[in-house]
Short mmCIF file of C-alpha atoms and ligand atoms in Angstrom, two decimals:
data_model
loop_
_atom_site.label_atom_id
_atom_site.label_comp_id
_atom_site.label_asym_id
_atom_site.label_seq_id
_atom_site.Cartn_x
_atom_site.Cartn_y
_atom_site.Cartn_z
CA UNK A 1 -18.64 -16.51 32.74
CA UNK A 2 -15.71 -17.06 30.67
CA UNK A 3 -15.65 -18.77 27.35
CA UNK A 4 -12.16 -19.99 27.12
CA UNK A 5 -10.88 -22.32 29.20
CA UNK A 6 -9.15 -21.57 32.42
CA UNK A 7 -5.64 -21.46 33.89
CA UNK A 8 -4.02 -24.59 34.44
CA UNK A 9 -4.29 -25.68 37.70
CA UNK A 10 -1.47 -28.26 38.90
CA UNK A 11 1.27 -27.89 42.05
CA UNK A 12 4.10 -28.62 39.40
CA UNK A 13 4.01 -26.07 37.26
CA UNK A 14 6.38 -22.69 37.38
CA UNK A 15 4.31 -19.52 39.13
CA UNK A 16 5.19 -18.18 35.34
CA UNK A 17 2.83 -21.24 33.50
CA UNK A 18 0.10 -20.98 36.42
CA UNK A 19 -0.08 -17.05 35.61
CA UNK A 20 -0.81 -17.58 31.77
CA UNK A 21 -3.84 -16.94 30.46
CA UNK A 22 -4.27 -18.90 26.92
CA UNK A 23 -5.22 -16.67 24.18
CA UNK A 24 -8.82 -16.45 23.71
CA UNK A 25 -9.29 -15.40 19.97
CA UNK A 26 -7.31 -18.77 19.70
CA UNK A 27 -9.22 -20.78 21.80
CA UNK A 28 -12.46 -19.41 20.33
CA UNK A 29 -11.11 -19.99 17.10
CA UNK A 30 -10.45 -23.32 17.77
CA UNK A 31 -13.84 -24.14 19.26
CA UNK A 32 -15.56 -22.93 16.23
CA UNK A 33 -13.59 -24.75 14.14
CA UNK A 34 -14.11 -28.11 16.66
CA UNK A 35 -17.95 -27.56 16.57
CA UNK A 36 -17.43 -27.17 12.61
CA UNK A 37 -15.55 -30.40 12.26
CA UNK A 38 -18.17 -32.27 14.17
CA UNK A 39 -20.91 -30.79 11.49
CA UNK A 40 -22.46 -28.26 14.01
CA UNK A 41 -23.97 -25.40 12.05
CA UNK A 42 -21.32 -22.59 13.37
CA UNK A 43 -20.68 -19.28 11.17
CA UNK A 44 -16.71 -18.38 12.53
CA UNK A 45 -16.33 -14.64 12.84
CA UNK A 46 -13.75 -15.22 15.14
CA UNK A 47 -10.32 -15.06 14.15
CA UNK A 48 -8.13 -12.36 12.63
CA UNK A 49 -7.24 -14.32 9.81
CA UNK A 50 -8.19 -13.95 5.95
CA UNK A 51 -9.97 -16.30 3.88
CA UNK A 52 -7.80 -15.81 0.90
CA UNK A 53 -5.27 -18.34 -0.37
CA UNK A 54 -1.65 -17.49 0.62
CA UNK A 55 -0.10 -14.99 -2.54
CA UNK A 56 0.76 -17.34 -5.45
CA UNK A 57 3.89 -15.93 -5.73
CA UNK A 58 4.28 -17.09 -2.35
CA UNK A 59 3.33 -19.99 -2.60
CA UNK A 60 4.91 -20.91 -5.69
CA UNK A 61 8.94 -19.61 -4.10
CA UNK A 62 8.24 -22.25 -1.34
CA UNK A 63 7.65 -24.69 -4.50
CA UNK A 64 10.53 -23.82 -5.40
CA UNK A 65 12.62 -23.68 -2.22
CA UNK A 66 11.77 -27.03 -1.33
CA UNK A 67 12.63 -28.41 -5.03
CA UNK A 68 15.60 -26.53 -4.96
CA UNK A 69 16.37 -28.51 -1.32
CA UNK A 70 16.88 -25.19 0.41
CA UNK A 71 15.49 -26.74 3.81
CA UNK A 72 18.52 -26.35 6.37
CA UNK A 73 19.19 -24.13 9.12
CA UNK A 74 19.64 -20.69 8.22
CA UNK A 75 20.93 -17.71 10.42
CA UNK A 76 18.34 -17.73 13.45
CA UNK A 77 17.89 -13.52 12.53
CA UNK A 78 16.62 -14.74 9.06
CA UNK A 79 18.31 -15.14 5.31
CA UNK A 80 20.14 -11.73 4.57
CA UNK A 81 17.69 -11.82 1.84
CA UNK A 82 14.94 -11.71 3.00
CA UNK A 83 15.96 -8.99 5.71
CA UNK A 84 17.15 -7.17 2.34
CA UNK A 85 13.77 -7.47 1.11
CA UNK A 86 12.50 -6.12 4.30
CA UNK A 87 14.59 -3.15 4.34
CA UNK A 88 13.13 -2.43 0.90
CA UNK A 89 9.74 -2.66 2.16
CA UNK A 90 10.38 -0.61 5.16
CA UNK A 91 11.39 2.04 2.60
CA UNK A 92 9.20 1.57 -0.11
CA UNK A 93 6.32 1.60 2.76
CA UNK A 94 7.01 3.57 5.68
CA UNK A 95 10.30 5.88 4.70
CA UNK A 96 12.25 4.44 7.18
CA UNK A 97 15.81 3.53 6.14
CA UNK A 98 17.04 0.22 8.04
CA UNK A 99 19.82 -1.89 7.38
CA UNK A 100 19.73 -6.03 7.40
CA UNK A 101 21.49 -6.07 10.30
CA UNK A 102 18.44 -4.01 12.10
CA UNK A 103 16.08 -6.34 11.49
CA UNK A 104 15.27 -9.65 12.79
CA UNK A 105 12.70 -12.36 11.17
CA UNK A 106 10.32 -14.15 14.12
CA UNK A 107 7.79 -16.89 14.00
CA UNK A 108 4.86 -14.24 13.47
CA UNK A 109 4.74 -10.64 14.56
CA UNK A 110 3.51 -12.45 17.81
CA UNK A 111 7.06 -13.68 18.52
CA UNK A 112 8.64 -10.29 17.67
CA UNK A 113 6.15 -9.01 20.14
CA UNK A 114 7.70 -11.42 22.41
CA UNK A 115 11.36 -11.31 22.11
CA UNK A 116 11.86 -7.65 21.97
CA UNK A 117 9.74 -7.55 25.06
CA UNK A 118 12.05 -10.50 26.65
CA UNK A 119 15.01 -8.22 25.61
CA UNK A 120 14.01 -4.64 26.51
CA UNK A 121 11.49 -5.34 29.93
CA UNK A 122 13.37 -6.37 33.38
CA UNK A 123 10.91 -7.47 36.67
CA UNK A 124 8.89 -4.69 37.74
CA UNK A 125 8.88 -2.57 34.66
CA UNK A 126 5.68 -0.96 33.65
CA UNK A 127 4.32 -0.94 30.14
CA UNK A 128 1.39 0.53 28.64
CA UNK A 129 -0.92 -0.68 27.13
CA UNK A 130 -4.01 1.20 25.06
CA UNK A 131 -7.13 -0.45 26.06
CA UNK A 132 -8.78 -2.31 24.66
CA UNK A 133 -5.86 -4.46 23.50
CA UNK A 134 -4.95 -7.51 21.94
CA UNK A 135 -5.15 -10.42 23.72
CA UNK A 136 -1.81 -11.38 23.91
CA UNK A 137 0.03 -8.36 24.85
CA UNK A 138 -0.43 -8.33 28.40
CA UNK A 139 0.27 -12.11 28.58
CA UNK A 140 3.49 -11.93 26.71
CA UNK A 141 4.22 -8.39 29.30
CA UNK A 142 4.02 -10.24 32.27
CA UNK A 143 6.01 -13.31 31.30
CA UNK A 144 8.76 -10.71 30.70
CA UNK A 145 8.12 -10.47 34.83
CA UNK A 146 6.83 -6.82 33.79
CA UNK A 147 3.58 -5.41 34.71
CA UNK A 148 1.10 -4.43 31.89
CA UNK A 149 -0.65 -1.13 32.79
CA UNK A 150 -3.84 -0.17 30.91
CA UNK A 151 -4.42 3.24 29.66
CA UNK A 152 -8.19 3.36 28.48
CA UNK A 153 -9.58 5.05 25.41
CA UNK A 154 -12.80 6.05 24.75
CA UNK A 155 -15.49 4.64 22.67
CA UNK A 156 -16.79 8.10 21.85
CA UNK A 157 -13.55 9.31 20.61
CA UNK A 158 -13.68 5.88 17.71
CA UNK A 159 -10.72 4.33 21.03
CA UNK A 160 -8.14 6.49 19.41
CA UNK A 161 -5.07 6.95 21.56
CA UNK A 162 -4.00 9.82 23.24
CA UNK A 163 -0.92 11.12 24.17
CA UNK A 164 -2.18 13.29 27.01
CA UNK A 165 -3.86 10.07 28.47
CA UNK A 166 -0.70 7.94 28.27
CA UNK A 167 0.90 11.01 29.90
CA UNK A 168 -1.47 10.26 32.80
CA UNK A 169 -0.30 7.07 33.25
CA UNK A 170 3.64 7.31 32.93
CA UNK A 171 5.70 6.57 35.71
CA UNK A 172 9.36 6.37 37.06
CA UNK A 173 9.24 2.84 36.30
CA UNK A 174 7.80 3.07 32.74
CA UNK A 175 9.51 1.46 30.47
CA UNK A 176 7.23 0.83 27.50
CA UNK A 177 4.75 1.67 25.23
CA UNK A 178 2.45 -0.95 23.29
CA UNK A 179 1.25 0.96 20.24
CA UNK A 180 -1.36 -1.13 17.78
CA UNK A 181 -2.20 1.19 14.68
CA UNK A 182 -4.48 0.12 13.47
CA UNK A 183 -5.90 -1.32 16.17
CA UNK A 184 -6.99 -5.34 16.74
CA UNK A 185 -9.59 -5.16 18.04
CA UNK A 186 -11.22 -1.66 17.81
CA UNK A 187 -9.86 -0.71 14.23
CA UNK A 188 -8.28 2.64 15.38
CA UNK A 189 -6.17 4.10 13.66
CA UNK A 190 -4.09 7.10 14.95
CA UNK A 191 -4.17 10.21 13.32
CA UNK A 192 -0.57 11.64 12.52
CA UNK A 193 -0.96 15.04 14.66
CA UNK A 194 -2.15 11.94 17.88
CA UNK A 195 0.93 10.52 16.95
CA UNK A 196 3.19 13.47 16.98
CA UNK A 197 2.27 13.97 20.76
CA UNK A 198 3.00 10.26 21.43
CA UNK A 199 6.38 10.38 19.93
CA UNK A 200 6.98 13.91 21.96
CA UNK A 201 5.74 12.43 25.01
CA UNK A 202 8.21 9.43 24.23
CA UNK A 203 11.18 11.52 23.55
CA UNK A 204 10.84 13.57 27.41
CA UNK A 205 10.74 10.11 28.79
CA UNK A 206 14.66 8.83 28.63
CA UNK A 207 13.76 4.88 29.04
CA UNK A 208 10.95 4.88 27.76
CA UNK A 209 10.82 2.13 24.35
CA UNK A 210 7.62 1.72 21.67
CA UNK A 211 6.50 -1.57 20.11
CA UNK A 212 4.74 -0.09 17.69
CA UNK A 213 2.72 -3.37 16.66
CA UNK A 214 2.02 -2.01 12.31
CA UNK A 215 0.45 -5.37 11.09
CA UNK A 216 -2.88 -4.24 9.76
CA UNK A 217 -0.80 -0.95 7.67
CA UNK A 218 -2.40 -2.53 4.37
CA UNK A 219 -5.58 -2.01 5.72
CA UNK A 220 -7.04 1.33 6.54
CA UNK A 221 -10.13 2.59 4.85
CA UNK A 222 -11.49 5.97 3.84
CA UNK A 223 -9.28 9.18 4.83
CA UNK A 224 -7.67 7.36 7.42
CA UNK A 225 -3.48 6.79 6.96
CA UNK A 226 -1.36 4.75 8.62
CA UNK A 227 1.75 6.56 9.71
CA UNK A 228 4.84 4.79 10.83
CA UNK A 229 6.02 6.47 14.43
CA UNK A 230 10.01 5.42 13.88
CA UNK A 231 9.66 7.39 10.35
CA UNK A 232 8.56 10.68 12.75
CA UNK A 233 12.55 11.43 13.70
CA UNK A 234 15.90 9.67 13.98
CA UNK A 235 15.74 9.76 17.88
CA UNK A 236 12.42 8.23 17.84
CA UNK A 237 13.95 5.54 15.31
CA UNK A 238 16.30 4.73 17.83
CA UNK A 239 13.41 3.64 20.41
CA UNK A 240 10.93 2.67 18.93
CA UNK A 241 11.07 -1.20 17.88
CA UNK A 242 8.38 -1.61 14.29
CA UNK A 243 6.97 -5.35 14.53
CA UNK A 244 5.27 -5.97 11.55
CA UNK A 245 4.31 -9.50 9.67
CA UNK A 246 2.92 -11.52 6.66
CA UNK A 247 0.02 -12.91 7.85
CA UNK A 248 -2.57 -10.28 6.94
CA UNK A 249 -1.17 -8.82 4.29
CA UNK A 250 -0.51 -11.39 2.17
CA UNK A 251 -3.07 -14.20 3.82
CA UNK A 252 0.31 -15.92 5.39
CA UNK A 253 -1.22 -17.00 8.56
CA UNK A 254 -0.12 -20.40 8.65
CA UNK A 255 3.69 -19.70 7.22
CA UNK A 256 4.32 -17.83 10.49
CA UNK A 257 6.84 -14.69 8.94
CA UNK A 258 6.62 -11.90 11.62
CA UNK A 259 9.86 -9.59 11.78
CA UNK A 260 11.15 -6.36 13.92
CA UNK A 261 13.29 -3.19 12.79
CA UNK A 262 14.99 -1.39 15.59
CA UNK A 263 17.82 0.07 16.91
CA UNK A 264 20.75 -2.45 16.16
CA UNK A 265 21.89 -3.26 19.29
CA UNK A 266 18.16 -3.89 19.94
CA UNK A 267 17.89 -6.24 17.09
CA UNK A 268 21.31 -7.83 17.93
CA UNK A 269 19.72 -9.04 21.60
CA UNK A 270 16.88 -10.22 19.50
CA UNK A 271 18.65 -12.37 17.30
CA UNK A 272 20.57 -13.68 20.39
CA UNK A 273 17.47 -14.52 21.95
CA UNK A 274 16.07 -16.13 18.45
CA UNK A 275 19.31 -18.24 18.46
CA UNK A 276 18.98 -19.84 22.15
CA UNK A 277 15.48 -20.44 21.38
CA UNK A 278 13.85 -20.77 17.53
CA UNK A 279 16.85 -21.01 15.69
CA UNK A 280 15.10 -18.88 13.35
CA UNK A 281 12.04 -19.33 11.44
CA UNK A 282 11.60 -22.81 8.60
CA UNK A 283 13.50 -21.93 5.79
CA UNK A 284 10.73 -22.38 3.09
CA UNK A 285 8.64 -19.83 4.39
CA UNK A 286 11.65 -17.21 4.13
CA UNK A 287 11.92 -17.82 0.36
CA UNK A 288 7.75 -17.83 0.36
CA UNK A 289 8.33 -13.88 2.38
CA UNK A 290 10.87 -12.85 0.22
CA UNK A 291 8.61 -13.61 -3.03
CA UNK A 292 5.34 -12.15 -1.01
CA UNK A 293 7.15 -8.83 -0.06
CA UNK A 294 8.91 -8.43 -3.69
CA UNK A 295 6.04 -9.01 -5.84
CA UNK A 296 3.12 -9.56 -3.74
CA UNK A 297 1.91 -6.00 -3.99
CA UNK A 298 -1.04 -5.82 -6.19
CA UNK A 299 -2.69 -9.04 -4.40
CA UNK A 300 -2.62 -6.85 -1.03
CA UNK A 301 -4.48 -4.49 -3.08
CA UNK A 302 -7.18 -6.80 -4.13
CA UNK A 303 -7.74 -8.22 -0.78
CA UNK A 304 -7.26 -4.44 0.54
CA UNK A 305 -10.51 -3.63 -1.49
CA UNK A 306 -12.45 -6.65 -0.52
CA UNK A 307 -12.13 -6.03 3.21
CA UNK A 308 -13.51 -2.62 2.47
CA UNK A 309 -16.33 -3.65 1.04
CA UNK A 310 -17.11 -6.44 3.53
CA UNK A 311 -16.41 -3.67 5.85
CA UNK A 312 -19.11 -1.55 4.68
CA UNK A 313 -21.33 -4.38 4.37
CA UNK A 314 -21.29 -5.31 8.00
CA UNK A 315 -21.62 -2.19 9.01
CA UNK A 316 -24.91 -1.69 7.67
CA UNK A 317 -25.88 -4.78 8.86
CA UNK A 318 -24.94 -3.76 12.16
CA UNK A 319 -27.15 -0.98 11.86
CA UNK A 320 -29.88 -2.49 11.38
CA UNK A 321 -29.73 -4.87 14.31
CA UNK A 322 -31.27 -3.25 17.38
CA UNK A 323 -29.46 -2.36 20.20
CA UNK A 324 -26.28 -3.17 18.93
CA UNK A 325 -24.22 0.09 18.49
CA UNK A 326 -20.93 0.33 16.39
CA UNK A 327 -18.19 2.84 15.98
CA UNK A 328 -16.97 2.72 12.35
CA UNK A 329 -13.45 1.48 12.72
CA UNK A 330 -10.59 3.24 10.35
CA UNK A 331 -8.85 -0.17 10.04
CA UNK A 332 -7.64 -3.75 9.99
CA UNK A 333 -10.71 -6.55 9.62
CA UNK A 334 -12.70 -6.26 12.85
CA UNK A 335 -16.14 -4.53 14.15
CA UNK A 336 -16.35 -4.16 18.11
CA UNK A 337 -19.83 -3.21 18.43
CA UNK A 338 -21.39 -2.28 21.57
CA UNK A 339 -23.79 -4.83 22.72
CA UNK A 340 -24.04 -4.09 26.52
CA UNK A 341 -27.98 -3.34 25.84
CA UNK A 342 -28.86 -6.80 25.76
CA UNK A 343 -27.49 -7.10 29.66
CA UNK A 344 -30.24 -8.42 31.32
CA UNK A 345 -32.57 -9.67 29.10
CA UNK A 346 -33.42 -13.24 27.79
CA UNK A 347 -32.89 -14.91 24.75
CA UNK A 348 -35.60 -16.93 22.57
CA UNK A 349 -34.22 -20.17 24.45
CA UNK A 350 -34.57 -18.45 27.84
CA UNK A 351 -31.36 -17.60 28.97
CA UNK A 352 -30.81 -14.19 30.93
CA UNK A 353 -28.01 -12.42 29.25
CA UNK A 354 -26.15 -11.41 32.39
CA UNK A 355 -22.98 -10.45 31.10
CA UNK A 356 -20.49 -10.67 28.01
CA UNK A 357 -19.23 -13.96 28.33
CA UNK A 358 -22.72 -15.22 28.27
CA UNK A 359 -23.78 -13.02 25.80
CA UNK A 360 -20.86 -14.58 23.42
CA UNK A 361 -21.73 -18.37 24.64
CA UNK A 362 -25.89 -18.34 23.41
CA UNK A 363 -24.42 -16.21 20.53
CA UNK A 364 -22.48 -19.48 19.52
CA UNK A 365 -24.92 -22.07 21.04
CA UNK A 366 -28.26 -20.05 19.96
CA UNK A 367 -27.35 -18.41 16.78
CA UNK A 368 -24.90 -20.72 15.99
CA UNK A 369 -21.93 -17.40 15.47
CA UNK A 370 -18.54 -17.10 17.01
CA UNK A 371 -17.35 -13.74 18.07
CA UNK A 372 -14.69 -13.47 20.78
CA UNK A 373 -16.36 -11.28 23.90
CA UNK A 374 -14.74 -8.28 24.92
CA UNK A 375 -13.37 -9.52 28.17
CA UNK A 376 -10.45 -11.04 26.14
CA UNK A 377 -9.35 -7.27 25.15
CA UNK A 378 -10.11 -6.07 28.46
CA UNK A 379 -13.71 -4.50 27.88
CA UNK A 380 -16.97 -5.50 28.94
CA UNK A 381 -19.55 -4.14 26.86
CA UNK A 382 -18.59 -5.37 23.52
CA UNK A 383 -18.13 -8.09 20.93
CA UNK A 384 -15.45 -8.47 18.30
CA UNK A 385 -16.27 -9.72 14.61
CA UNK A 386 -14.38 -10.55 12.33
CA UNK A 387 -14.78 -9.66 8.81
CA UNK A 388 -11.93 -11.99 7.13
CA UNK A 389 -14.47 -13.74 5.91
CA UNK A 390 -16.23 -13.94 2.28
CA UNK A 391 -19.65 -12.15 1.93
CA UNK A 392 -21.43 -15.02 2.05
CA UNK A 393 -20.39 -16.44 5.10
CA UNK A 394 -21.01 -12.34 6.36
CA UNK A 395 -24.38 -12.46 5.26
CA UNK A 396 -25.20 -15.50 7.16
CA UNK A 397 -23.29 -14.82 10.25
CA UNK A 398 -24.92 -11.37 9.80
CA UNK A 399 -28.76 -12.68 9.46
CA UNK A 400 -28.26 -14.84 12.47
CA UNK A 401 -26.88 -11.58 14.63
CA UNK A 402 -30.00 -9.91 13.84
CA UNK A 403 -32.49 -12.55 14.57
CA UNK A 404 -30.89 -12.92 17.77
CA UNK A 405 -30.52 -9.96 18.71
CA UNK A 406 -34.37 -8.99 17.35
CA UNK A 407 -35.62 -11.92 19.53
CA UNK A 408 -34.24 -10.56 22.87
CA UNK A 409 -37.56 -9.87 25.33
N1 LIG B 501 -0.46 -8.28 16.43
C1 LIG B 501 -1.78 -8.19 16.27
C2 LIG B 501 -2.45 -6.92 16.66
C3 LIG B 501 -2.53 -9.25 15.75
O1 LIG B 501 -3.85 -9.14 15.60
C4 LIG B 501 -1.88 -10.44 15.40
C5 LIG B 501 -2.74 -11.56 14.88
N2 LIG B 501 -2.35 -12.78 15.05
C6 LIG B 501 -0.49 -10.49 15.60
C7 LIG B 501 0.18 -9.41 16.12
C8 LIG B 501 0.33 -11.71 15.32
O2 LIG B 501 0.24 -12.18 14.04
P1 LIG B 501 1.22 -13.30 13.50
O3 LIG B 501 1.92 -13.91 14.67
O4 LIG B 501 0.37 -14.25 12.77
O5 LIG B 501 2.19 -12.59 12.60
N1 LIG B 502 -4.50 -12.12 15.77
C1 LIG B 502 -5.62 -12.87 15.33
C2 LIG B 502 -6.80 -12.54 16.22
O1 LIG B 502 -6.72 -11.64 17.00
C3 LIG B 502 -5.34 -14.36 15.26
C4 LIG B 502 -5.38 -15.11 16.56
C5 LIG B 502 -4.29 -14.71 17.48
O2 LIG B 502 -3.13 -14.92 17.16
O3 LIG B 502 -4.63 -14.14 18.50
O4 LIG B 502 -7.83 -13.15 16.09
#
């Protein structure tokens, strides 16, 4: 049973709209926040997105911007200062050295995602993708008319990556690799020696490109590092495309700033593509990104610290809730705990837990929690949570997980 809604079903729409799935941390997000609206009793652990207000610095350059009446069109790639200010970044953050003409500015990293697949990917192309995923990447894959191609991890091995599995699954006809470090939804992070191999593996494979999808960097906990893989060598530079974004970072979910560094000709067919279809991203959130990225540091500290202690929080909780099994994840702000356990027994309202989708729907409608099932990242034993949310709100979401769970016969 599925918890989103379905494809749409009508004779007039392209073979393209008929094949889309719609996002289902979206559409679970958006039913929580339905159910909340009509005053139903819902804790939303649901979507990736923080709780804190945007950066003030942030918010006060839009302020600004808009006083200032800097609301026209500007060049669809993005103000050359803010692609300055991106460069610096890409520096300060990952030593890689990238000009403003290399990068592009998108309508969230999910539009990067997009458009360099739109530009790299022709019909019948293979790309891999780590599993389990986020949602949208083999939706956006196959409305580049390519074909997404999962290469699994392993829950025992915390779903890390590895280059002698992707090996496994490259082809004549591959012609990209999705990387997500740290991971949405499993919190992986790759270990630099993992991601030596991958770029190795990349270079002996002449077409082969990397979206290397870095929008949780800010977040990694414990010894774990985040590692940039076009910072590895100058050849790997040259293929690997580095989509990154405000929204996490800086709690810029809503101001939709994404961008992409690559190769320039890469970035040029980008921009192209932004121009025919965007014309680039509202003007007052590039003076808001510009402002976040300059002097937005030490507030992506603050909310770095708070996530790790929510983190450890829920994790505890976690352990105490039997049958529910979690591999400590390295980064971003999710748990994907392993709830397959409770397959085939019955809730306190009588309702035989027969799969994940169900599992997830009395979650919501008996607990009164939304988490976004597994399915939706192509698993079937587990459920993501998100921990974007204050303690509070964790400590009730994280009581009513336990009760349920506790009351399974
Ligand atoms: N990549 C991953 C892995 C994500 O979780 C998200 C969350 N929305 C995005 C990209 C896109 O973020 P945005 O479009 O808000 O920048
Ligand atoms: N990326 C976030 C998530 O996975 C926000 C929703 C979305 O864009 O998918 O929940």
């Amino acid at each position: 049973m599925s918890m989103v809604q379905s494809r749409v079903e009508t004779g007039l729409l392209s073979e393209r709209a008929r094949n889309l799935a719609p996002s289902p941390t979206v559409a679970m997000d958006t039913r929580a926040k339905t159910l909340l609206a009509q005053g139903v009793d819902v804790v939303n652990l649901t979507a990736g997105e923080p709780d804190f207000p945007t950066v003030p610095v942030a918010a006060a350059a839009a302020h600004r911007a808009i006083d200032a009446g800097f609301t026209r069109y500007t060049a669809s790639s993005g103000i050359v200062e803010l692609r300055q200010e991106i460069c610096a970044k890409f520096l300060r953050d990952n030593a890689l050295a990238y000009s403003p003409d290399d990068v592009v500015v998108t309508p969230g990293a999910k539009y990067a995602l997009y458009a360099a697949m739109q530009v790299l990917c022709d019909p019948g192309d293979e790309v891999l993708i780590p599993s389990p995923y986020w949602v949208s990447y083999p939706e956006q894959v196959k409305l580049a008319g390519a074909v997404p191609v999962f290469v699994p991890t392993r829950e025992e091995d915390g779903f890390c990556v590895r280059a002698e599995v992707i090996g496994d699954y490259v082809t004549a006809r591959t012609k990209m690799l999705l990387l997500n470090s740290p991971c949405n939804p499993t919190g992986s992070v790759v270990p630099r020696a993992e991601l030596e191999a991958i770029g190795e593996l990349v270079l002996a494979h002449g077409r082969m490109v990397v979206l290397s999808d870095e929008i949780y960097e800010s977040l990694v906990y414990g010894a774990a590092r985040h590692d940039s893989l076009a910072a590895l060598d100058p050849a790997l530079k040259a293929k690997t495309v580095t989509i990154n974004g405000l929204s996490k970072a800086y709690a810029m979910t809503g101001w939709r700033v994404g961008y992409a560094a690559a190769d320039r000709a890469i970035a040029q067919a980008m921009g192209n593509l932004l121009s025919q279809t965007t014309s680039g991203i509202n003007s007052i959130a590039q003076k808001a990104a510009v402002a976040a990225l300059r002097d937005g540091q030490a507030d992506v500290q603050v909310m770095a610290e708070e996530f790790a202690r929510r983190r450890e929080y829920v994790l505890a909780r976690l352990a105490g809730m039997p049958g529910v099994r979690c591999v400590p994840p390295d980064g971003a702000f999710y748990v994907f705990p392993n709830v397959s356990s409770a397959f085939g027994r019955t809730t306190p309202a009588g309702v035989r837990l027969t799969d994940i989708g169900t599992l997830g729907l009395q979650l919501l409608d008996e607990a009164g929690v939304a988490t976004v099932p597994g399915d939706g990242f192509g698993v079937t034993d587990h459920i993501r949570i998100s921990y974007a949310a204050s303690l509070s709100t964790l400590e009730r979401g994280c009581d009513r997980l336990e009760e349920f769970f506790r009351g399974l016969r």
